[in-house]
CSV table of C-alpha atoms and ligand atoms in Angstrom, one decimal:
chain,number,residue,atom,x,y,z
A,437,MET,CA,-19.4,-0.7,37.7
A,438,GLU,CA,-19.4,-3.2,34.9
A,439,LEU,CA,-17.6,-1.5,31.9
A,440,LEU,CA,-19.6,-0.9,28.7
A,441,GLN,CA,-18.9,-3.0,25.6
A,442,SER,CA,-19.3,-2.2,22.3
A,443,ILE,CA,-21.8,-4.1,20.0
A,444,ARG,CA,-20.6,-8.2,19.4
A,445,GLY,CA,-19.4,-7.6,15.6
A,446,MET,CA,-18.7,-4.3,15.5
A,447,ASN,CA,-14.5,-3.3,16.0
A,448,ASP,CA,-12.5,-0.8,17.2
A,449,ILE,CA,-9.7,-0.1,15.0
A,450,LEU,CA,-7.0,0.7,17.6
A,451,PRO,CA,-4.1,3.4,16.8
A,452,ALA,CA,-1.6,0.1,16.1
A,453,GLU,CA,-4.1,-0.7,13.5
A,454,THR,CA,-4.9,2.7,11.6
A,455,PRO,CA,-1.5,3.5,9.7
A,456,LEU,CA,-2.3,-0.3,7.7
A,457,TRP,CA,-5.6,0.7,7.0
A,458,SER,CA,-4.5,4.1,6.0
A,459,LYS,CA,-2.0,2.7,3.9
A,460,ALA,CA,-4.4,0.1,2.5
A,461,GLU,CA,-6.7,3.0,1.8
A,462,LYS,CA,-4.5,5.2,0.0
A,463,ILE,CA,-3.3,3.1,-2.2
A,464,ILE,CA,-6.7,1.7,-3.6
A,465,GLN,CA,-7.5,5.3,-3.9
A,466,ARG,CA,-4.8,6.6,-5.9
A,467,VAL,CA,-5.6,3.1,-8.2
A,468,ILE,CA,-9.2,4.0,-8.4
A,469,GLN,CA,-8.4,7.7,-9.2
A,470,GLN,CA,-5.9,6.7,-12.0
A,471,TYR,CA,-9.3,4.7,-13.7
A,472,GLY,CA,-10.8,8.5,-13.4
A,473,TYR,CA,-13.7,7.3,-10.7
A,474,GLN,CA,-15.0,10.0,-8.4
A,475,GLU,CA,-15.8,10.0,-5.2
A,476,ILE,CA,-19.2,10.4,-3.6
A,477,ARG,CA,-20.9,10.1,0.2
A,478,PHE,CA,-24.3,9.4,1.0
A,479,PRO,CA,-26.1,8.7,4.6
A,480,ILE,CA,-25.1,5.5,6.5
A,481,VAL,CA,-29.0,5.1,7.1
A,482,GLU,CA,-31.3,4.8,4.0
A,483,LYS,CA,-35.4,4.0,3.9
A,484,THR,CA,-35.9,0.5,4.0
A,485,GLU,CA,-37.2,0.1,0.8
A,486,VAL,CA,-34.2,1.0,-0.8
A,487,PHE,CA,-32.5,-1.9,-0.1
A,488,LYS,CA,-35.6,-4.1,-0.1
A,489,ARG,CA,-35.9,-3.4,-3.8
A,490,SER,CA,-32.6,-3.2,-5.0
A,491,ILE,CA,-31.1,-6.2,-3.3
A,492,GLY,CA,-34.3,-8.3,-3.5
A,493,GLU,CA,-36.8,-9.4,-0.8
A,494,VAL,CA,-35.5,-13.0,-0.5
A,495,THR,CA,-32.3,-12.4,-0.1
A,496,ASP,CA,-30.2,-13.3,3.2
A,497,ILE,CA,-29.1,-9.3,3.6
A,498,VAL,CA,-32.6,-8.4,3.0
A,499,GLU,CA,-34.5,-11.5,5.3
A,500,LYS,CA,-32.4,-11.7,8.0
A,501,GLU,CA,-29.1,-9.2,8.3
A,502,MET,CA,-30.4,-5.8,7.8
A,503,TYR,CA,-30.9,-3.8,11.0
A,504,THR,CA,-34.2,-2.2,10.8
A,505,PHE,CA,-35.8,0.2,13.0
A,506,LEU,CA,-38.7,2.3,12.8
A,507,ASP,CA,-37.9,6.0,13.6
A,508,ARG,CA,-39.7,8.4,15.6
A,509,ASN,CA,-42.1,9.3,13.2
A,510,GLY,CA,-42.8,5.7,12.2
A,511,ASP,CA,-40.6,5.1,9.5
A,512,SER,CA,-39.0,2.2,8.6
A,513,LEU,CA,-35.1,3.3,8.1
A,514,SER,CA,-32.6,0.7,7.7
A,515,LEU,CA,-28.5,0.8,8.7
A,516,ARG,CA,-27.1,0.3,4.9
A,517,PRO,CA,-25.6,-3.4,4.1
A,518,GLU,CA,-23.7,-2.3,1.1
A,519,GLY,CA,-23.9,0.6,-0.9
A,520,THR,CA,-24.8,0.0,-4.4
A,521,ALA,CA,-28.3,0.7,-4.0
A,522,SER,CA,-27.8,3.9,-1.5
A,523,CYS,CA,-25.4,5.0,-4.8
A,524,VAL,CA,-28.4,4.5,-7.0
A,525,ARG,CA,-30.4,5.9,-4.9
A,526,ALA,CA,-28.7,9.1,-4.8
A,527,CYS,CA,-27.6,9.5,-8.2
A,528,LEU,CA,-31.3,8.9,-9.0
A,529,GLN,CA,-32.4,11.6,-6.9
A,530,GLN,CA,-29.4,14.3,-7.6
A,531,GLY,CA,-29.9,14.0,-11.3
A,532,LEU,CA,-26.3,12.2,-11.5
A,533,LEU,CA,-27.1,9.8,-14.5
A,534,VAL,CA,-27.9,12.1,-17.4
A,535,ASN,CA,-24.3,11.1,-18.8
A,536,PRO,CA,-22.2,7.9,-17.7
A,537,GLN,CA,-20.1,8.2,-14.3
A,538,ARG,CA,-17.2,6.4,-12.8
A,539,LEU,CA,-18.0,6.9,-9.0
A,540,TRP,CA,-16.5,5.5,-5.6
A,541,TYR,CA,-17.4,5.4,-1.8
A,542,GLN,CA,-15.9,4.2,1.1
A,543,GLY,CA,-17.1,3.7,4.6
A,544,PRO,CA,-19.3,1.0,7.4
A,545,MET,CA,-21.7,-1.4,6.4
A,546,PHE,CA,-24.0,-3.4,8.9
A,547,ARG,CA,-25.5,-7.0,8.7
A,548,HIS,CA,-26.9,-8.9,11.4
A,549,GLU,CA,-24.2,-12.0,10.7
A,550,ARG,CA,-22.8,-14.7,13.4
A,551,PRO,CA,-19.2,-12.4,13.7
A,552,GLN,CA,-16.2,-14.9,12.9
A,553,LYS,CA,-12.6,-14.2,11.7
A,554,GLY,CA,-13.4,-11.9,8.4
A,555,ARG,CA,-17.1,-12.0,9.4
A,556,TYR,CA,-18.6,-8.6,11.3
A,557,ARG,CA,-21.9,-6.9,12.0
A,558,GLN,CA,-20.3,-3.4,11.4
A,559,PHE,CA,-17.2,-3.6,8.3
A,560,HIS,CA,-16.3,-1.1,5.4
A,561,GLN,CA,-16.2,-1.3,1.8
A,562,ILE,CA,-14.4,0.2,-0.9
A,563,GLY,CA,-16.9,0.1,-3.7
A,564,LEU,CA,-17.3,1.6,-7.4
A,565,GLU,CA,-19.9,1.9,-9.5
A,566,ALA,CA,-19.9,2.7,-13.0
A,567,PHE,CA,-23.1,3.8,-14.6
A,568,GLY,CA,-24.1,4.0,-18.7
A,569,MET,CA,-21.7,2.4,-20.0
A,570,SER,CA,-22.6,-1.2,-21.6
A,571,SER,CA,-19.7,-3.3,-22.9
A,572,PRO,CA,-17.7,-5.7,-21.6
A,573,ILE,CA,-14.8,-3.1,-21.7
A,574,ILE,CA,-15.8,-1.6,-18.4
A,575,ASP,CA,-16.3,-5.1,-16.6
A,576,ALA,CA,-12.9,-5.9,-18.0
A,577,GLU,CA,-11.8,-2.5,-16.7
A,578,ILE,CA,-13.0,-3.0,-13.5
A,579,VAL,CA,-11.3,-6.2,-13.2
A,580,LEU,CA,-8.1,-4.8,-14.0
A,581,LEU,CA,-8.7,-1.9,-11.8
A,582,THR,CA,-9.3,-4.4,-8.7
A,583,ALA,CA,-6.2,-6.5,-9.9
A,584,ARG,CA,-4.0,-3.6,-10.2
A,585,VAL,CA,-5.1,-2.7,-6.7
A,586,TRP,CA,-3.6,-6.6,-5.9
A,587,LYS,CA,-0.7,-6.0,-7.4
A,588,GLU,CA,0.1,-2.4,-6.2
A,589,LEU,CA,-0.7,-4.5,-2.2
A,590,GLY,CA,1.9,-6.7,-3.0
A,591,LEU,CA,-1.0,-9.3,-2.5
A,592,GLU,CA,-1.6,-10.4,-6.3
A,593,SER,CA,0.0,-14.2,-5.4
A,594,VAL,CA,-2.8,-14.8,-2.6
A,595,VAL,CA,-6.2,-13.5,-4.4
A,596,GLN,CA,-7.6,-15.6,-7.3
A,597,LEU,CA,-10.6,-14.5,-9.5
A,598,THR,CA,-13.7,-16.6,-9.9
A,599,ILE,CA,-16.0,-15.4,-12.6
A,600,ASN,CA,-19.2,-16.1,-13.9
A,601,SER,CA,-22.2,-14.5,-16.6
A,602,LEU,CA,-25.8,-14.9,-15.1
A,603,GLY,CA,-26.5,-13.6,-18.9
A,604,SER,CA,-29.3,-11.0,-19.8
A,605,ALA,CA,-32.6,-10.6,-17.6
A,606,GLU,CA,-34.7,-13.6,-19.9
A,607,ALA,CA,-31.5,-15.8,-19.8
A,608,ARG,CA,-31.5,-15.5,-16.2
A,609,LYS,CA,-35.0,-15.9,-16.0
A,610,ARG,CA,-35.0,-19.2,-18.8
A,611,TYR,CA,-32.5,-20.7,-16.6
A,612,ARG,CA,-34.5,-20.2,-13.1
A,613,GLU,CA,-37.3,-22.1,-14.9
A,614,ALA,CA,-34.7,-25.0,-15.9
A,615,LEU,CA,-33.5,-25.0,-12.6
A,616,VAL,CA,-36.9,-25.8,-10.8
A,617,ASN,CA,-38.2,-27.8,-13.5
A,618,PHE,CA,-34.6,-30.1,-12.6
A,619,LEU,CA,-35.0,-29.1,-8.8
A,620,MET,CA,-38.8,-29.9,-8.1
A,621,PRO,CA,-38.8,-33.6,-8.5
A,622,TYR,CA,-36.1,-33.7,-5.5
A,623,LYS,CA,-38.0,-31.3,-3.4
A,624,ALA,CA,-38.3,-33.5,-0.4
A,625,ASP,CA,-34.8,-34.0,0.0
A,626,LEU,CA,-33.7,-30.4,-0.2
A,627,ASP,CA,-32.8,-28.1,2.9
A,628,GLU,CA,-35.0,-26.5,4.1
A,629,ASP,CA,-33.7,-23.3,3.4
A,630,SER,CA,-33.9,-24.6,-0.3
A,631,GLN,CA,-36.9,-25.7,-0.1
A,632,ARG,CA,-38.8,-22.1,0.3
A,633,ARG,CA,-36.4,-20.8,-2.0
A,634,LEU,CA,-37.7,-23.5,-4.9
A,635,THR,CA,-40.3,-20.5,-5.2
A,636,SER,CA,-39.3,-17.5,-4.3
A,637,ASN,CA,-35.3,-17.1,-5.5
A,638,PRO,CA,-34.3,-20.9,-6.7
A,639,LEU,CA,-31.1,-19.4,-8.0
A,640,ARG,CA,-29.8,-18.6,-4.5
A,641,ILE,CA,-29.9,-22.3,-3.9
A,642,LEU,CA,-27.0,-23.1,-6.3
A,643,ASP,CA,-25.0,-21.2,-2.6
A,644,SER,CA,-26.7,-23.7,0.0
A,645,LYS,CA,-24.0,-25.0,2.2
A,646,ASN,CA,-26.0,-28.6,2.6
A,647,PRO,CA,-24.4,-31.4,1.6
A,648,THR,CA,-27.1,-33.5,0.5
A,649,THR,CA,-28.2,-30.5,-1.6
A,650,GLN,CA,-25.1,-29.9,-3.3
A,651,ASP,CA,-25.3,-33.2,-4.1
A,652,ILE,CA,-28.4,-33.0,-6.1
A,653,LEU,CA,-26.8,-29.5,-7.9
A,654,ARG,CA,-24.1,-31.9,-8.8
A,655,GLU,CA,-26.5,-32.7,-12.1
A,656,ALA,CA,-28.1,-29.3,-12.5
A,657,PRO,CA,-28.4,-27.4,-15.7
A,658,CYS,CA,-26.0,-25.1,-16.3
A,659,ILE,CA,-26.7,-21.2,-16.9
A,660,ASN,CA,-24.6,-20.9,-20.3
A,661,ASP,CA,-27.0,-23.9,-21.5
A,662,CYS,CA,-29.6,-20.9,-21.1
A,663,TYR,CA,-27.9,-17.9,-22.8
A,664,ASP,CA,-29.4,-16.0,-25.8
A,665,GLU,CA,-26.6,-14.9,-28.1
A,666,ALA,CA,-26.1,-11.2,-27.2
A,667,SER,CA,-25.4,-12.9,-23.5
A,668,GLN,CA,-22.9,-15.4,-24.9
A,669,ARG,CA,-21.2,-12.8,-27.2
A,670,PHE,CA,-21.1,-10.7,-23.9
A,671,TRP,CA,-19.2,-12.9,-22.2
A,672,ASN,CA,-16.8,-13.9,-25.3
A,673,GLU,CA,-15.9,-10.4,-25.2
A,674,LEU,CA,-15.1,-10.3,-21.5
A,675,ILE,CA,-12.9,-13.4,-21.6
A,676,GLU,CA,-11.3,-12.8,-24.6
A,677,LEU,CA,-10.5,-8.9,-22.8
A,678,LEU,CA,-9.1,-10.4,-19.8
A,679,ASP,CA,-7.3,-13.1,-22.0
A,680,ARG,CA,-5.8,-10.4,-23.7
A,681,HIS,CA,-4.7,-8.6,-20.6
A,682,GLN,CA,-3.2,-11.6,-19.6
A,683,ILE,CA,-5.4,-11.4,-15.9
A,684,THR,CA,-5.7,-15.2,-14.6
A,685,TYR,CA,-9.6,-16.5,-13.7
A,686,ARG,CA,-11.1,-19.7,-13.2
A,687,VAL,CA,-15.1,-19.9,-14.5
A,688,ASN,CA,-17.5,-20.8,-11.9
A,689,SER,CA,-20.7,-21.4,-13.7
A,690,ARG,CA,-22.5,-21.9,-10.1
A,691,LEU,CA,-21.5,-18.2,-8.6
A,692,VAL,CA,-24.2,-16.2,-8.2
A,693,ARG,CA,-23.9,-13.7,-5.8
A,694,GLY,CA,-26.4,-13.3,-3.0
A,695,LEU,CA,-27.6,-10.7,-4.2
A,696,ASP,CA,-30.8,-10.0,-6.8
A,697,TYR,CA,-29.6,-7.1,-9.2
A,698,TYR,CA,-26.9,-9.6,-10.9
A,699,THR,CA,-27.3,-9.5,-14.9
A,700,HIS,CA,-23.9,-10.5,-17.1
A,701,THR,CA,-21.1,-10.5,-14.8
A,702,VAL,CA,-20.5,-11.6,-11.6
A,703,PHE,CA,-17.0,-12.0,-9.8
A,704,GLU,CA,-14.9,-12.7,-6.7
A,705,TRP,CA,-11.5,-12.1,-5.7
A,706,VAL,CA,-10.9,-15.1,-3.2
A,707,THR,CA,-8.3,-16.4,-1.2
A,708,ASP,CA,-7.2,-19.2,0.6
A,709,ALA,CA,-5.2,-16.9,3.6
A,710,LEU,CA,-8.2,-16.1,5.7
A,711,GLY,CA,-10.3,-19.3,6.5
A,712,ALA,CA,-13.9,-19.4,5.8
A,713,GLN,CA,-14.1,-15.8,4.8
A,714,GLY,CA,-12.3,-15.3,1.9
A,715,THR,CA,-13.9,-13.7,-0.5
A,716,VAL,CA,-12.0,-10.1,-0.5
A,717,CYS,CA,-13.7,-8.2,-3.2
A,718,ALA,CA,-16.8,-9.1,-5.3
A,719,GLY,CA,-19.4,-7.6,-7.6
A,720,GLY,CA,-20.8,-7.4,-11.0
A,721,ARG,CA,-22.7,-6.1,-13.5
A,722,TYR,CA,-26.4,-5.0,-12.6
A,723,ASP,CA,-28.3,-3.8,-16.1
A,724,GLY,CA,-31.8,-3.4,-14.6
A,725,LEU,CA,-31.4,-2.0,-11.1
A,726,VAL,CA,-31.2,1.5,-12.1
A,727,GLU,CA,-35.0,0.9,-13.5
A,728,LEU,CA,-36.1,-1.2,-10.8
A,729,MET,CA,-35.4,1.9,-8.7
A,730,GLY,CA,-37.6,3.8,-11.0
A,731,SER,CA,-35.6,5.7,-13.7
A,732,LYS,CA,-34.9,4.7,-17.2
A,733,PRO,CA,-32.5,1.7,-17.9
A,734,THR,CA,-29.0,2.2,-17.5
A,735,PRO,CA,-26.1,-0.2,-17.7
A,736,ALA,CA,-24.3,-0.6,-15.0
A,737,VAL,CA,-20.9,-2.4,-13.2
A,738,GLY,CA,-19.5,-2.0,-10.1
A,739,CYS,CA,-17.8,-3.6,-7.1
A,740,ALA,CA,-16.2,-3.6,-3.3
A,741,PHE,CA,-13.2,-4.5,-1.3
A,742,GLY,CA,-13.9,-5.6,2.2
A,743,MET,CA,-11.5,-3.9,3.5
A,744,GLU,CA,-11.6,-5.7,7.1
A,745,ARG,CA,-10.4,-8.7,5.2
A,746,LEU,CA,-7.8,-6.8,2.7
A,747,VAL,CA,-6.3,-5.5,6.1
A,748,LEU,CA,-6.1,-8.9,7.5
A,749,LEU,CA,-4.3,-10.1,4.4
A,750,TYR,CA,-2.1,-7.2,4.1
A,751,GLN,CA,-1.1,-7.4,8.1
A,752,ASN,CA,0.1,-11.2,7.0
A,753,LEU,CA,2.2,-9.5,4.5
A,754,GLN,CA,3.6,-6.7,7.0
A,755,ASN,CA,4.0,-8.9,9.5
A,756,LEU,CA,7.2,-10.5,8.0
A,757,ALA,CA,10.0,-9.0,10.3
A,758,VAL,CA,11.4,-7.2,7.9
A,759,THR,CA,15.4,-7.4,8.6
A,760,ALA,CA,16.2,-6.0,4.8
A,761,ASN,CA,15.2,-4.6,1.9
A,762,ILE,CA,17.6,-6.6,-0.6
A,763,TYR,CA,18.7,-9.7,0.1
A,764,LEU,CA,21.8,-10.5,-1.8
A,765,VAL,CA,22.4,-14.3,-3.2
A,766,ALA,CA,25.7,-15.9,-4.1
A,767,VAL,CA,26.5,-19.6,-4.9
A,768,GLY,CA,29.9,-20.2,-5.5
A,769,GLN,CA,33.2,-18.0,-4.0
A,770,ALA,CA,33.9,-15.5,-7.1
A,771,ALA,CA,30.3,-14.9,-6.7
A,772,GLN,CA,30.1,-13.9,-3.2
A,773,HIS,CA,32.9,-12.3,-3.6
A,774,TYR,CA,31.2,-9.6,-6.4
A,775,ALA,CA,28.5,-9.5,-4.5
A,776,GLN,CA,30.3,-7.8,-1.5
A,777,LEU,CA,31.5,-5.4,-3.5
A,778,LEU,CA,27.8,-4.6,-5.1
A,779,ALA,CA,26.9,-4.4,-1.7
A,780,GLU,CA,28.9,-1.6,-1.0
A,781,LYS,CA,28.0,0.2,-4.2
A,782,LEU,CA,24.2,0.1,-3.6
A,783,ARG,CA,24.9,1.1,0.4
A,784,ASN,CA,26.5,4.1,-1.4
A,785,ALA,CA,23.4,4.8,-3.8
A,786,LEU,CA,20.7,3.9,-1.3
A,787,PRO,CA,21.8,5.1,2.2
A,788,SER,CA,18.9,4.3,4.2
A,789,TRP,CA,18.2,0.6,3.2
A,790,SER,CA,19.3,-2.3,4.4
A,791,ILE,CA,21.4,-4.4,2.3
A,792,VAL,CA,22.2,-7.9,3.3
A,793,GLN,CA,24.4,-10.4,2.0
A,794,HIS,CA,24.2,-14.0,2.7
A,795,GLY,CA,26.7,-14.6,5.3
A,796,GLU,CA,27.5,-18.8,4.8
A,797,GLU,CA,28.1,-20.8,1.8
A,798,GLY,CA,24.3,-22.9,0.8
A,799,SER,CA,22.6,-23.9,-2.1
A,800,PHE,CA,20.7,-21.4,-4.2
A,801,LYS,CA,17.9,-23.0,-2.8
A,802,ALA,CA,18.8,-22.6,1.0
A,803,GLN,CA,19.8,-19.3,0.3
A,804,MET,CA,16.5,-17.9,-1.3
A,805,LYS,CA,14.7,-19.1,1.8
A,806,LYS,CA,16.6,-16.9,4.0
A,807,ALA,CA,16.2,-14.2,1.6
A,808,ASP,CA,12.5,-14.6,1.5
A,809,LYS,CA,12.2,-14.6,5.7
A,810,SER,CA,14.6,-11.8,5.6
A,811,GLY,CA,11.3,-9.7,4.2
A,812,ALA,CA,13.0,-7.7,1.6
A,813,GLU,CA,11.4,-7.1,-1.5
A,814,TYR,CA,14.2,-8.1,-3.3
A,815,ALA,CA,16.9,-10.8,-4.0
A,816,ILE,CA,19.4,-10.0,-6.0
A,817,ILE,CA,21.2,-13.7,-7.5
A,818,LEU,CA,24.4,-14.0,-8.4
A,819,GLY,CA,26.1,-17.0,-9.8
A,820,GLU,CA,28.7,-18.2,-12.0
A,821,ASN,CA,26.2,-17.5,-14.8
A,822,GLU,CA,25.5,-14.0,-13.8
A,823,LEU,CA,29.3,-13.3,-13.5
A,824,SER,CA,30.3,-14.5,-17.1
A,825,ASN,CA,27.8,-13.0,-18.8
A,826,GLN,CA,28.3,-10.0,-16.6
A,827,LYS,CA,24.3,-9.7,-15.9
A,828,ILE,CA,22.8,-9.5,-12.4
A,829,VAL,CA,19.2,-11.2,-11.7
A,830,LEU,CA,16.7,-8.9,-9.6
A,831,LYS,CA,13.9,-10.7,-8.4
A,832,SER,CA,10.9,-9.1,-6.8
A,833,LEU,CA,10.3,-11.4,-3.5
A,834,ARG,CA,6.5,-9.8,-2.9
A,835,LYS,CA,5.0,-9.6,-6.4
A,836,THR,CA,5.0,-11.7,-9.2
A,837,GLU,CA,7.0,-9.4,-11.6
A,838,ASN,CA,9.3,-11.2,-14.0
A,839,GLN,CA,12.9,-11.4,-13.0
A,840,GLU,CA,15.2,-9.0,-15.1
A,841,ALA,CA,18.7,-9.8,-15.9
A,842,LEU,CA,20.6,-6.5,-15.8
A,843,SER,CA,23.6,-4.9,-15.6
A,844,GLU,CA,25.7,-3.4,-13.0
A,845,ILE,CA,24.6,0.2,-13.7
A,846,GLU,CA,20.8,-0.9,-15.1
A,847,LEU,CA,20.5,-2.4,-11.7
A,848,ILE,CA,21.8,0.7,-9.7
A,849,ASN,CA,19.6,3.0,-11.9
A,850,PHE,CA,16.6,0.9,-11.4
A,851,LEU,CA,16.7,0.4,-7.5
A,852,SER,CA,17.4,4.7,-7.0
A,853,LYS,CA,14.6,5.4,-9.0
A,854,ILE,CA,12.5,3.3,-6.9
A,855,TYR,CA,14.2,4.3,-3.5
A,856,THR,CA,13.8,7.7,-4.5
A,857,GLY,CA,10.1,7.0,-5.0
A,858,GLU,CA,9.9,7.3,-9.0
A,859,ARG,CA,9.4,3.8,-9.6
A,860,VAL,CA,6.3,2.4,-7.7
B,812,HAM,P1,-20.8,-8.3,-1.2
B,812,HAM,O1,-20.3,-9.3,-1.7
B,812,HAM,O2,-22.0,-8.1,-0.2
B,812,HAM,O3,-21.2,-7.6,-2.7
B,812,HAM,O4,-20.2,-8.0,0.0
B,812,HAM,C1,-18.9,-7.0,-1.0
B,812,HAM,C2,-17.7,-7.8,0.1
B,812,HAM,O5,-17.7,-6.9,1.3
B,812,HAM,C3,-17.2,-9.1,0.1
B,812,HAM,O6,-16.4,-9.2,-0.6
B,812,HAM,C4,-16.4,-9.1,1.7
B,812,HAM,O7,-15.3,-8.6,1.0
B,812,HAM,C5,-16.9,-7.8,2.3
B,812,HAM,N1,-18.3,-8.3,3.6
B,812,HAM,C6,-19.9,-8.5,3.1
B,812,HAM,N2,-19.9,-8.8,4.1
B,812,HAM,C7,-19.0,-8.4,5.3
B,812,HAM,C8,-19.3,-8.9,6.8
B,812,HAM,N3,-20.3,-9.7,7.7
B,812,HAM,N4,-18.2,-8.9,7.7
B,812,HAM,C9,-17.2,-8.3,6.5
B,812,HAM,N5,-17.0,-8.3,5.1
B,812,HAM,C10,-17.9,-8.5,4.5
B,812,HAM,C11,-21.5,-5.8,-2.6
B,812,HAM,O8,-21.9,-5.1,-1.1
B,812,HAM,C12,-22.0,-5.3,-3.8
B,812,HAM,N6,-22.9,-3.8,-3.4
B,812,HAM,C13,-20.9,-5.3,-4.5
B,812,HAM,C14,-21.2,-4.2,-5.7
B,812,HAM,C15,-20.6,-3.1,-6.1
B,812,HAM,N7,-21.5,-4.9,-7.1
B,812,HAM,C16,-21.7,-3.9,-7.9
B,812,HAM,N8,-21.3,-2.9,-7.2
């Protein structure tokens, strides 16, 4: 008899993979907790209307990707394609939005997309939603939280933040008009989907992959030309906050995102390391959604991590065959001799770590390459300067922390704290 197979694009997560998933989930949950978010759980199936009304009727998700079916009572139900709509529905039904709320959730989502690496029909998200707070401080907080997650996972050097503001609902409406006026004369040259969207959902045309449409869009008006004063102020404050926290970002004035509920901030964390499916976390502000779902206007902002993509990235990192915890790089004979003494002291202080000294002569660059390949978390760097200043340079090989020059005792204390888990 033929063996039954799983549904295309819906994956088993095997025992060899689950430890990595759990590790990533734990790290993210710990960061989320640091910011005071509380967990909420809601069903995997909702009335189809929940998603239609929130995500928007004329979006890829609702038009083409939802798993929708009639149940035995003849009601139209859908597997959730994302968490925000269900979260808002649950909060309203349970009366949770009388006070500001910071909530998080995790679990499977379902979209009937064409499967490829990083894009599946069942995938998992960890999502966050903050309700009742209208200041850009909260948008910045969510960006800071996500940046902290990358740092804790050691992924901050492989993801980049792209950000934009769609302005208020009115600004967005003005932009819609400006875009339609600009595109109408080119209607016949646009791809088929974009022609249809010209009347139904023109902002989505900006996301078209069609080269002719993209060419036409080059001269199109920009959303920031349509901001009103309040939208501009909101955006300026957010950017100022991100700058103050030294968050690196790229502004992309064409970023609109595939769900209709956004106003003001939209953002995506993207990576080059996964091929075409490079967005690993995305979100934004959606001040109009709660009202659209039938309650009083309530500001809101949130985002979701795509766990399959995040775990793929994390796996790349863990796949480095770790042959050392610390790698000592020493240039010159005196430095090499001292490195050996230091390595012995470190082995005393950190007995279960593997402390590897570069075994031959070699340029600083060649030794650093070996250090990186060893999978070590840290390189200790010693040269003539370091010897004469009695300072040792400690460099993180996996995180973009500043390298530090420490005395021998400071170095041993610092590493001992990491070793005993006092510092993470
Ligand atoms: P989204 O951009 O549709 O936003 O999805 C968030 C993340 O889920 C994406 O960046 C991606 O990493 C992952 N993802 C989406 N589709 C797939 C797929 N087919 N296969 C694998 N991963 C996928 C939302 O869902 C919003 N609810 C986020 C949000 C929360 N905005 C405000 N609050």
